[in-house]
PDB file of C-alpha atoms and ligand atoms in Angstrom:
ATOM      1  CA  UNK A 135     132.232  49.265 104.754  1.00 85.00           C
ATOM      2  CA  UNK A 136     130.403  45.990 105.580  1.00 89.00           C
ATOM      3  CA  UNK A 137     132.397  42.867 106.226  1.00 95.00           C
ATOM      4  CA  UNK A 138     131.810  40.127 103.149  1.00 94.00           C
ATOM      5  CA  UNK A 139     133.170  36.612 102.870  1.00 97.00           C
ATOM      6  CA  UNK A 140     135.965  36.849  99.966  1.00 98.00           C
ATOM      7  CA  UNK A 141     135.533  35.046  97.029  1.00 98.00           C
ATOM      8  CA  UNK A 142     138.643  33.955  94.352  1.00 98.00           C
ATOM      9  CA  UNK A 143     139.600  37.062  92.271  1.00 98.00           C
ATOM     10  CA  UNK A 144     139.636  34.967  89.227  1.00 98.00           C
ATOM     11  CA  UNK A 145     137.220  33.065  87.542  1.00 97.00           C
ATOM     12  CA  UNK A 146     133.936  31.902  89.781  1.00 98.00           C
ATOM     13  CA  UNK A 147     134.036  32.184  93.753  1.00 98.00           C
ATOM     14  CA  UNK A 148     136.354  29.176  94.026  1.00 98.00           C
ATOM     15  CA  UNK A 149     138.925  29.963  91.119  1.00 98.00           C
ATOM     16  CA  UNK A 150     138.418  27.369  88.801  1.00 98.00           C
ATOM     17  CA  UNK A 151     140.540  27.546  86.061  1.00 97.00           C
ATOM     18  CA  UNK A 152     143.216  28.781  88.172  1.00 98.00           C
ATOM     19  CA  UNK A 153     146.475  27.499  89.828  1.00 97.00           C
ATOM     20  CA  UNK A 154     148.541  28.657  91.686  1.00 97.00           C
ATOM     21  CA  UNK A 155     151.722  29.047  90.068  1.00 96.00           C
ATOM     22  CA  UNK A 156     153.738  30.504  93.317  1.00 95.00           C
ATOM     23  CA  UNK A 157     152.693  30.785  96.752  1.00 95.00           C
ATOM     24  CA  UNK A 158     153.434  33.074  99.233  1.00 94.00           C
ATOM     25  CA  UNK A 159     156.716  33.683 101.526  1.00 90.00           C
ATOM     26  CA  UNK A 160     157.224  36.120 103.913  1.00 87.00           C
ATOM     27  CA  UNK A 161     160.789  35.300 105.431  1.00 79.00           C
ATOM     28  CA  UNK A 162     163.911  36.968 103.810  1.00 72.00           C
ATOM     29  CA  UNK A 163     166.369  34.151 104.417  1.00 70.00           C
ATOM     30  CA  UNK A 164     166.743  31.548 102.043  1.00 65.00           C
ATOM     31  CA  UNK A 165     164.711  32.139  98.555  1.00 70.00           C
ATOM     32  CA  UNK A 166     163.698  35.675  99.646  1.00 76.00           C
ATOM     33  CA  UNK A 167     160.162  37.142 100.248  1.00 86.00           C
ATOM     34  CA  UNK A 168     156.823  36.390  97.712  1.00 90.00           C
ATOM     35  CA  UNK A 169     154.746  38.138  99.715  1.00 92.00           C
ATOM     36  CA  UNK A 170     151.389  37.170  97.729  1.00 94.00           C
ATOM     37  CA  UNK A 171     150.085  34.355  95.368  1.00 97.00           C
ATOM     38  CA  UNK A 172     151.182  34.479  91.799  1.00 97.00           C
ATOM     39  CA  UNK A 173     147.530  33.085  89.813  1.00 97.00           C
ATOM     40  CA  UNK A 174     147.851  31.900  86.837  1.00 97.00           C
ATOM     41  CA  UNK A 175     145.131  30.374  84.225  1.00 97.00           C
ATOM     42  CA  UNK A 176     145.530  26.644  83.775  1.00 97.00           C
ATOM     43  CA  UNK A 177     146.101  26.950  80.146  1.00 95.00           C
ATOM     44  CA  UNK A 178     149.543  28.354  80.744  1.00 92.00           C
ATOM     45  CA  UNK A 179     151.780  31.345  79.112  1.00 93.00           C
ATOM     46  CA  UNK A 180     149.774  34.070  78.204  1.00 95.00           C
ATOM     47  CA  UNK A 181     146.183  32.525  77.684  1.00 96.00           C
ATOM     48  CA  UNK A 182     145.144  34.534  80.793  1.00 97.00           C
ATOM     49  CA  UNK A 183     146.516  37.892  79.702  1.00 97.00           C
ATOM     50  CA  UNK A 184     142.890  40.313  79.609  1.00 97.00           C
ATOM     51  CA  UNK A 185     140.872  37.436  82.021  1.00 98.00           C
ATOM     52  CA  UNK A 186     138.904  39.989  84.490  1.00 98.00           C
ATOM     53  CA  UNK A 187     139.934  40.334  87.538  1.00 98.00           C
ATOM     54  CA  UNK A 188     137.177  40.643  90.808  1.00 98.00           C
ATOM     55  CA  UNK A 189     137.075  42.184  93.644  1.00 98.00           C
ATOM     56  CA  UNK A 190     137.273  39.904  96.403  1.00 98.00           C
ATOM     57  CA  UNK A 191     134.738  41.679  99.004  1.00 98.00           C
ATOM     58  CA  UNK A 192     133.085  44.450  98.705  1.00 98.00           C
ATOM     59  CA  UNK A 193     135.451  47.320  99.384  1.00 98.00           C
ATOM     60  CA  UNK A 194     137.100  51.023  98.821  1.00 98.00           C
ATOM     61  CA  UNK A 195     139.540  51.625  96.552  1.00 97.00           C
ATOM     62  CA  UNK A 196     142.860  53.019  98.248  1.00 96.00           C
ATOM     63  CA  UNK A 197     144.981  53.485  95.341  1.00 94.00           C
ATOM     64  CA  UNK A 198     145.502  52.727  91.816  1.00 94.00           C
ATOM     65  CA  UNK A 199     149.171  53.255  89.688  1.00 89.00           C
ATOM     66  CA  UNK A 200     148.735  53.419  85.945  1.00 78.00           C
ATOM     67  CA  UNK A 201     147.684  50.460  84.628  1.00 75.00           C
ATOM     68  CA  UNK A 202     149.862  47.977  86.638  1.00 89.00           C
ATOM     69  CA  UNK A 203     148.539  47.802  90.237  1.00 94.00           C
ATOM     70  CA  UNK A 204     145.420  49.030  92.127  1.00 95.00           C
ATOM     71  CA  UNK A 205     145.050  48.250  96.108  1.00 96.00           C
ATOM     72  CA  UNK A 206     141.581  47.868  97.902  1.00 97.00           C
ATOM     73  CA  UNK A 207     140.800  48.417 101.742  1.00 97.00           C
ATOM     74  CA  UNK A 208     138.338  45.728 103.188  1.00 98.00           C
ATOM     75  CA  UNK A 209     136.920  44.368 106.249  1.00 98.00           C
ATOM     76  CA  UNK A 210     138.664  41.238 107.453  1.00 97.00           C
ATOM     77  CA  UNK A 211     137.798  40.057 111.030  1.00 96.00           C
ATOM     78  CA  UNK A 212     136.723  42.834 111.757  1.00 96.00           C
ATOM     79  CA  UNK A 213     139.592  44.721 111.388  1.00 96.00           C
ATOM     80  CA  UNK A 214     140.509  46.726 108.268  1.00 97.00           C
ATOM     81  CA  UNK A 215     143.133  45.075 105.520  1.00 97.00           C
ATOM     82  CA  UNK A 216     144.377  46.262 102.290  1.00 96.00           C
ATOM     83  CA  UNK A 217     144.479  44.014  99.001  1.00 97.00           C
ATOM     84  CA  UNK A 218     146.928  44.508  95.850  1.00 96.00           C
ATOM     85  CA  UNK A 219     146.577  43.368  92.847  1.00 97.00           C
ATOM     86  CA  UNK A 220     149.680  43.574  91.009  1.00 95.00           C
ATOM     87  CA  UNK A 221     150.534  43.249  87.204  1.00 94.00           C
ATOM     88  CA  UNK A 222     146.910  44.874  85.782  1.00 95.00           C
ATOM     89  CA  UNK A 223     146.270  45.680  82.120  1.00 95.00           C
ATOM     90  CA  UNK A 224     143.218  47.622  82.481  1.00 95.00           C
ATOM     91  CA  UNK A 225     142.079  49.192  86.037  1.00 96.00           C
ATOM     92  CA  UNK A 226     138.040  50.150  85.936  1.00 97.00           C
ATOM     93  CA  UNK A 227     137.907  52.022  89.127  1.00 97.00           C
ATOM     94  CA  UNK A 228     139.358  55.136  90.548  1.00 96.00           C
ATOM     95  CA  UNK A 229     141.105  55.799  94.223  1.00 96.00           C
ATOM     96  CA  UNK A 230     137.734  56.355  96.374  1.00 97.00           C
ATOM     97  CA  UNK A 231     135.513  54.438  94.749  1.00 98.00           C
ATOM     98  CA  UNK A 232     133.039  51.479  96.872  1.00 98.00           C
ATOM     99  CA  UNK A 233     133.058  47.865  94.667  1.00 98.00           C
ATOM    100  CA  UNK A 234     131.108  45.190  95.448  1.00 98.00           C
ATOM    101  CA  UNK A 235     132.250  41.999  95.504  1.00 98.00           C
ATOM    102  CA  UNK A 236     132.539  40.146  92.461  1.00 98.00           C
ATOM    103  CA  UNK A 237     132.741  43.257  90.736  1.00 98.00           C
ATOM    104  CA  UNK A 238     135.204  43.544  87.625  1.00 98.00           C
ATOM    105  CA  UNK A 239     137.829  45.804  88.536  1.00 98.00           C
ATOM    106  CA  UNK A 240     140.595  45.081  86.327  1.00 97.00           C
ATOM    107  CA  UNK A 241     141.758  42.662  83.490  1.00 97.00           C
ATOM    108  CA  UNK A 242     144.909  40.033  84.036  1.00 97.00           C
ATOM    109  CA  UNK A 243     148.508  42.040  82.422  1.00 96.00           C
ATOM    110  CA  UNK A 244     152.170  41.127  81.865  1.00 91.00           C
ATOM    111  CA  UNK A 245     153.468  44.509  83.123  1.00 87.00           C
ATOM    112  CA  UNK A 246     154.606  45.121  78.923  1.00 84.00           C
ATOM    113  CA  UNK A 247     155.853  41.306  78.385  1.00 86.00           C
ATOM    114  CA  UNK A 248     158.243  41.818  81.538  1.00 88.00           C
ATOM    115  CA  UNK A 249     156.210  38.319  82.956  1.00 89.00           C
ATOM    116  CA  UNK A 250     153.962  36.062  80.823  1.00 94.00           C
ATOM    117  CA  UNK A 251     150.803  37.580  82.459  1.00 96.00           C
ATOM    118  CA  UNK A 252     149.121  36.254  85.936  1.00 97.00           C
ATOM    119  CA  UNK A 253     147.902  38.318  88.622  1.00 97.00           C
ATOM    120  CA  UNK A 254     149.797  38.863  91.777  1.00 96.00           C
ATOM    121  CA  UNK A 255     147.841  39.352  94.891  1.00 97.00           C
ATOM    122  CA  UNK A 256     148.803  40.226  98.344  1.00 96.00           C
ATOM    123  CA  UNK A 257     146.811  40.630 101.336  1.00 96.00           C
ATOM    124  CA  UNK A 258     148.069  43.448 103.871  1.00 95.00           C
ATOM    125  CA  UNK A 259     147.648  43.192 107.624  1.00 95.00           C
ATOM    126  CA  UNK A 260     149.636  46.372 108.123  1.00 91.00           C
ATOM    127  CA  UNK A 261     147.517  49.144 105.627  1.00 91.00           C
ATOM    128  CA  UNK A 262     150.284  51.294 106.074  1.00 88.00           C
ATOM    129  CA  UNK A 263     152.150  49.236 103.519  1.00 85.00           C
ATOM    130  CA  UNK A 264     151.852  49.812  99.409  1.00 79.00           C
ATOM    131  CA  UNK A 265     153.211  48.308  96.776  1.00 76.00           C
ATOM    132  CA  UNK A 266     156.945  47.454  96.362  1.00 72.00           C
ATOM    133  CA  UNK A 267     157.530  47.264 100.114  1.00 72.00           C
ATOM    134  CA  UNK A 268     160.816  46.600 101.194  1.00 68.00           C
ATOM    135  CA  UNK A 269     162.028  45.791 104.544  1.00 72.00           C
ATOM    136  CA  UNK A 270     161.452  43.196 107.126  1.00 78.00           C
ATOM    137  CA  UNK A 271     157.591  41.458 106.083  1.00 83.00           C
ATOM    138  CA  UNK A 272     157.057  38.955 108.894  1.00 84.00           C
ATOM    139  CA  UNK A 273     153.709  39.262 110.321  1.00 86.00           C
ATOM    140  CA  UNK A 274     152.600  42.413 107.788  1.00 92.00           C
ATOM    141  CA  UNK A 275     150.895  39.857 105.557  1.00 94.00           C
ATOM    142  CA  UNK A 276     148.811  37.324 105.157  1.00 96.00           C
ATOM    143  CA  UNK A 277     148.699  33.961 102.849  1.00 96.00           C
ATOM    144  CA  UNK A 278     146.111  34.705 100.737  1.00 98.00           C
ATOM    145  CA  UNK A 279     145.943  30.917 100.587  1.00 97.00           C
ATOM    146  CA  UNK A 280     143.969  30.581 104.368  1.00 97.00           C
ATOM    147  CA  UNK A 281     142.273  33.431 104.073  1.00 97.00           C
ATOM    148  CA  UNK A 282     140.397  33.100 100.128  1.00 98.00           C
ATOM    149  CA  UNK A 283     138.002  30.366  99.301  1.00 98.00           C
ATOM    150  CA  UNK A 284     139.995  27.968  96.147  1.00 98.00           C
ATOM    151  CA  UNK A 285     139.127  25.028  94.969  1.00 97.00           C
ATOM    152  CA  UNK A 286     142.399  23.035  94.746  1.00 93.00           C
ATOM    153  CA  UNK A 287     143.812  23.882  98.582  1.00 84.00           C
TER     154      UNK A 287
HETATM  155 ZN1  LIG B 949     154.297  37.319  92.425  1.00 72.32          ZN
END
């Protein structure tokens, strides 16, 4: 799996069009844990819901759960580190598959109106760790924020 530098998953390379509507937090104390970026379109509510969604790097899919999440291994560093994206209303690939970065890989969902829809990403240090993890977070993540190119940071 080669190493590429990430691009936004939304949008162009740099995310225009995008803000980030919550950012990430990995302690437990106080407001409790967001442990990715919640990325929302600018024009608010649902006007995102169906916007594609694009693989950061080019990658392997690790695992996908209905329509809501799918999680990607890449090359970070060196070192391999798992993405989610969280909240999908279509997935295009299957667990296994290679896609290329900039690759459409899913479509922006609401999980069935529970949120107005945006796309949740996380980036995992530990690829151990899936979706819904509970537990103590510190240093399991990182803030998607340093680590992909955005045009408003
Ligand atoms: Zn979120």
């Amino acid at each position: 799996m080669p190493e590429t530098a990430f691009r936004f998953p939304c949008s162009d390379e740099l995310g225009h069009g995008y803000y980030i509507a919550q950012g990430f937090q990995d302690s437990i104390h106080g407001d409790g844990a967001h442990l990715g970026l919640d990325i929302n379109g600018l024009g608010g509510g649902n006007s995102d819901l169906g916007d594609t969604i694009y693989s950061i790097g080019d990658g392997i899919v690790a695992n996908t759960y209905d329509t809501d999440y799918l999680s990607i291994y890449y090359k970070y560093k060196g070192k391999v580190v798992k993405a989610l994206y969280y909240h999908c209303k279509d997935i295009f690939p299957k667990a296994g598959d290679f896609v290329s970065k900039g690759e459409a890989i899913a479509t922006i969902g609401n999980s069935d109106g529970m949120y107005l829809a945006h796309l949740h990403f996380e980036l995992m240090k530990d690829t151990s760790i899936d979706a819904g993890f509970y537990g103590f977070p510190e240093g399991k993540f990182y803030d998607p924020i340093d680590v992909l190119p955005f045009y408003n940071k």
